[in-house]
Amino acid sequence: MTVTPAHLRALASRAEALTAEVRALCGGAPNGSPEHDHLAMARLAADWLSRGAEDLQRAAADLAKLQSQPCGLPWRVCPEHGNTLSSGAGVSTCRVCRRTWTYDRPGQPCREPVTWKVIDRAGTETRMCAGHVLGARAAAGGATFIRLDEGAQV
Ligand SMILES: [Zn+2]
Ligand SMILES: [Zn+2]
């Protein structure tokens, strides 16, 4: 199983819920009562849980950043339509939606976020953006396409 940001966020919200529950429990014991003193450990546990929840949220954000690495394939596609670009004079135009892109230099790698994992028949794994997947779907017979959705097991 691969950990996704969604897994970490789910754990964080469980830790937050537990924190609130423990604190509500401790809050029920009046100051100076024997229960109040005995609940010192529980209050410490609640503090610890709440720090853990924060750490988990931070880890989820870091992981999301890591997983949204740019696609990086060296040819350009329309993010919505795939291999539909006609290029000329530094401008690429999508033949479907007519959107245009200008590039500083030819062969600039794709900066769209990676959202798919493609495994070809030889078992080679490539991660790419939605636009590149459209092109790959048309070209690669027998490849496996796996969407890297949050929460999906990759
Ligand atoms: Zn398009
Ligand atoms: Zn791409």
mmCIF file of C-alpha atoms and ligand atoms in Angstrom:
data_model
loop_
_atom_site.group_PDB
_atom_site.id
_atom_site.type_symbol
_atom_site.label_atom_id
_atom_site.label_comp_id
_atom_site.label_asym_id
_atom_site.label_seq_id
_atom_site.Cartn_x
_atom_site.Cartn_y
_atom_site.Cartn_z
ATOM 1 C CA MET A 1 0.000 0.000 0.000
ATOM 2 C CA THR A 2 1.260 3.481 -0.833
ATOM 3 C CA VAL A 3 0.439 6.275 1.580
ATOM 4 C CA THR A 4 -1.480 9.145 -0.001
ATOM 5 C CA PRO A 5 -2.162 12.639 1.376
ATOM 6 C CA ALA A 6 -5.782 11.534 1.858
ATOM 7 C CA HIS A 7 -4.689 8.699 4.184
ATOM 8 C CA LEU A 8 -2.667 11.110 6.295
ATOM 9 C CA ARG A 9 -5.472 13.661 6.406
ATOM 10 C CA ALA A 10 -7.919 10.943 7.485
ATOM 11 C CA LEU A 11 -5.549 9.948 10.322
ATOM 12 C CA ALA A 12 -5.139 13.600 11.290
ATOM 13 C CA SER A 13 -8.882 14.125 11.557
ATOM 14 C CA ARG A 14 -9.196 10.970 13.674
ATOM 15 C CA ALA A 15 -6.464 12.315 15.969
ATOM 16 C CA GLU A 16 -8.287 15.665 16.129
ATOM 17 C CA ALA A 17 -11.554 13.935 16.995
ATOM 18 C CA LEU A 18 -9.816 11.909 19.718
ATOM 19 C CA THR A 19 -8.207 15.061 21.103
ATOM 20 C CA ALA A 20 -11.602 16.737 21.357
ATOM 21 C CA GLU A 21 -13.111 13.648 22.979
ATOM 22 C CA VAL A 22 -10.359 13.325 25.592
ATOM 23 C CA ARG A 23 -10.523 17.052 26.354
ATOM 24 C CA ALA A 24 -14.308 16.914 26.749
ATOM 25 C CA LEU A 25 -13.883 13.971 29.125
ATOM 26 C CA CYS A 26 -11.238 15.809 31.196
ATOM 27 C CA GLY A 27 -13.309 18.967 31.217
ATOM 28 C CA GLY A 28 -16.101 17.035 32.899
ATOM 29 C CA ALA A 29 -14.057 16.516 36.078
ATOM 30 C CA PRO A 30 -14.225 19.556 38.384
ATOM 31 C CA ASN A 31 -10.987 21.181 39.581
ATOM 32 C CA GLY A 32 -9.684 19.663 42.830
ATOM 33 C CA SER A 33 -11.714 16.474 42.482
ATOM 34 C CA PRO A 34 -9.814 13.150 42.610
ATOM 35 C CA GLU A 35 -10.802 12.520 38.978
ATOM 36 C CA HIS A 36 -9.268 15.828 37.958
ATOM 37 C CA ASP A 37 -5.856 14.812 39.326
ATOM 38 C CA HIS A 38 -6.052 11.363 37.861
ATOM 39 C CA LEU A 39 -6.835 12.774 34.463
ATOM 40 C CA ALA A 40 -3.507 14.617 34.218
ATOM 41 C CA MET A 41 -2.117 11.823 32.059
ATOM 42 C CA ALA A 42 -5.175 11.958 29.826
ATOM 43 C CA ARG A 43 -4.717 15.717 29.383
ATOM 44 C CA LEU A 44 -1.082 15.128 28.404
ATOM 45 C CA ALA A 45 -2.242 12.494 25.943
ATOM 46 C CA ALA A 46 -4.702 14.994 24.443
ATOM 47 C CA ASP A 47 -1.893 17.543 23.961
ATOM 48 C CA TRP A 48 0.258 14.878 22.385
ATOM 49 C CA LEU A 49 -2.570 13.801 20.081
ATOM 50 C CA SER A 50 -3.219 17.336 18.987
ATOM 51 C CA ARG A 51 0.466 17.822 18.125
ATOM 52 C CA GLY A 52 0.349 14.517 16.267
ATOM 53 C CA ALA A 53 -2.642 15.731 14.268
ATOM 54 C CA GLU A 54 -0.730 18.866 13.272
ATOM 55 C CA ASP A 55 2.288 16.815 12.225
ATOM 56 C CA LEU A 56 0.060 14.550 10.162
ATOM 57 C CA GLN A 57 -1.525 17.538 8.405
ATOM 58 C CA ARG A 58 1.941 18.872 7.643
ATOM 59 C CA ALA A 59 3.083 15.499 6.336
ATOM 60 C CA ALA A 60 -0.029 15.305 4.146
ATOM 61 C CA ALA A 61 0.748 18.714 2.636
ATOM 62 C CA ASP A 62 4.385 17.738 1.992
ATOM 63 C CA LEU A 63 3.348 14.490 0.386
ATOM 64 C CA ALA A 64 0.781 16.231 -1.823
ATOM 65 C CA LYS A 65 3.488 18.620 -2.998
ATOM 66 C CA LEU A 66 5.824 15.724 -3.713
ATOM 67 C CA GLN A 67 3.185 13.809 -5.628
ATOM 68 C CA SER A 68 2.167 16.787 -7.734
ATOM 69 C CA GLN A 69 5.519 16.850 -9.481
ATOM 70 C CA PRO A 70 5.405 18.188 -13.018
ATOM 71 C CA CYS A 71 4.854 15.721 -15.826
ATOM 72 C CA GLY A 72 8.154 16.604 -17.523
ATOM 73 C CA LEU A 73 7.571 14.851 -20.851
ATOM 74 C CA PRO A 74 9.549 16.702 -23.498
ATOM 75 C CA TRP A 75 6.729 17.281 -25.972
ATOM 76 C CA ARG A 76 3.678 19.454 -25.464
ATOM 77 C CA VAL A 77 0.014 18.540 -25.473
ATOM 78 C CA CYS A 78 -3.275 20.314 -24.862
ATOM 79 C CA PRO A 79 -4.109 19.551 -21.193
ATOM 80 C CA GLU A 80 -7.659 18.683 -22.236
ATOM 81 C CA HIS A 81 -7.318 17.157 -25.679
ATOM 82 C CA GLY A 82 -3.909 15.502 -25.829
ATOM 83 C CA ASN A 83 -1.883 15.261 -29.018
ATOM 84 C CA THR A 84 -3.898 17.859 -30.879
ATOM 85 C CA LEU A 85 -1.356 20.661 -31.147
ATOM 86 C CA SER A 86 -0.136 22.148 -34.383
ATOM 87 C CA SER A 87 3.007 24.159 -33.871
ATOM 88 C CA GLY A 88 4.522 26.966 -35.822
ATOM 89 C CA ALA A 89 6.501 30.140 -35.128
ATOM 90 C CA GLY A 90 6.816 29.445 -31.408
ATOM 91 C CA VAL A 91 3.057 29.038 -30.960
ATOM 92 C CA SER A 92 1.174 25.775 -30.508
ATOM 93 C CA THR A 93 -2.547 25.697 -31.231
ATOM 94 C CA CYS A 94 -4.945 22.948 -30.143
ATOM 95 C CA ARG A 95 -6.901 21.814 -33.186
ATOM 96 C CA VAL A 96 -9.909 21.002 -30.966
ATOM 97 C CA CYS A 97 -10.302 23.916 -28.549
ATOM 98 C CA ARG A 98 -8.131 26.470 -30.421
ATOM 99 C CA ARG A 99 -6.229 27.353 -27.246
ATOM 100 C CA THR A 100 -2.734 28.582 -27.987
ATOM 101 C CA TRP A 101 0.513 28.279 -26.064
ATOM 102 C CA THR A 102 3.732 30.139 -26.638
ATOM 103 C CA TYR A 103 6.981 28.626 -25.470
ATOM 104 C CA ASP A 104 10.251 30.223 -24.525
ATOM 105 C CA ARG A 105 12.149 27.455 -26.207
ATOM 106 C CA PRO A 106 11.219 24.328 -28.108
ATOM 107 C CA GLY A 107 11.304 21.040 -26.236
ATOM 108 C CA GLN A 108 10.494 22.654 -22.890
ATOM 109 C CA PRO A 109 9.217 19.874 -20.637
ATOM 110 C CA CYS A 110 5.542 19.695 -19.717
ATOM 111 C CA ARG A 111 4.705 21.518 -16.486
ATOM 112 C CA GLU A 112 1.244 20.020 -15.903
ATOM 113 C CA PRO A 113 0.888 18.055 -12.629
ATOM 114 C CA VAL A 114 1.244 14.297 -12.811
ATOM 115 C CA THR A 115 -2.160 12.638 -12.431
ATOM 116 C CA TRP A 116 -1.708 9.271 -14.137
ATOM 117 C CA LYS A 117 0.586 6.296 -14.048
ATOM 118 C CA VAL A 118 0.954 4.391 -17.296
ATOM 119 C CA ILE A 119 2.477 0.918 -17.482
ATOM 120 C CA ASP A 120 3.222 -0.292 -20.984
ATOM 121 C CA ARG A 121 3.165 -3.928 -22.067
ATOM 122 C CA ALA A 122 6.891 -4.250 -21.298
ATOM 123 C CA GLY A 123 6.189 -3.153 -17.711
ATOM 124 C CA THR A 124 7.792 0.273 -18.023
ATOM 125 C CA GLU A 125 6.127 2.789 -15.764
ATOM 126 C CA THR A 126 5.687 6.432 -16.765
ATOM 127 C CA ARG A 127 3.930 9.116 -14.773
ATOM 128 C CA MET A 128 2.234 11.815 -16.784
ATOM 129 C CA CYS A 129 -0.373 14.549 -16.828
ATOM 130 C CA ALA A 130 -3.956 14.199 -18.098
ATOM 131 C CA GLY A 131 -3.125 15.728 -21.489
ATOM 132 C CA HIS A 132 -0.223 13.367 -22.117
ATOM 133 C CA VAL A 133 -2.340 10.391 -21.068
ATOM 134 C CA LEU A 134 -4.835 11.218 -23.829
ATOM 135 C CA GLY A 135 -2.037 11.025 -26.371
ATOM 136 C CA ALA A 136 -0.618 7.869 -24.791
ATOM 137 C CA ARG A 137 -4.035 6.180 -24.805
ATOM 138 C CA ALA A 138 -4.249 6.717 -28.555
ATOM 139 C CA ALA A 139 -0.714 5.462 -29.161
ATOM 140 C CA ALA A 140 -0.087 2.666 -26.655
ATOM 141 C CA GLY A 141 -2.084 -0.503 -27.190
ATOM 142 C CA GLY A 142 -2.208 -2.830 -24.213
ATOM 143 C CA ALA A 143 -0.912 -0.318 -21.674
ATOM 144 C CA THR A 144 -2.437 0.000 -18.224
ATOM 145 C CA PHE A 145 -3.645 3.436 -17.113
ATOM 146 C CA ILE A 146 -3.997 4.146 -13.414
ATOM 147 C CA ARG A 147 -5.360 7.434 -12.168
ATOM 148 C CA LEU A 148 -3.389 8.829 -9.223
ATOM 149 C CA ASP A 149 -6.421 10.130 -7.421
ATOM 150 C CA GLU A 150 -6.111 11.172 -3.829
ATOM 151 C CA GLY A 151 -7.069 8.200 -1.735
ATOM 152 C CA ALA A 152 -6.567 5.745 -4.587
ATOM 153 C CA GLN A 153 -4.120 2.958 -3.927
ATOM 154 C CA VAL A 154 -1.329 3.307 -6.392
HETATM 155 ZN ZN ZN B 1 -7.542 21.513 -26.585
HETATM 156 ZN ZN ZN B 2 2.342 16.314 -19.588
#
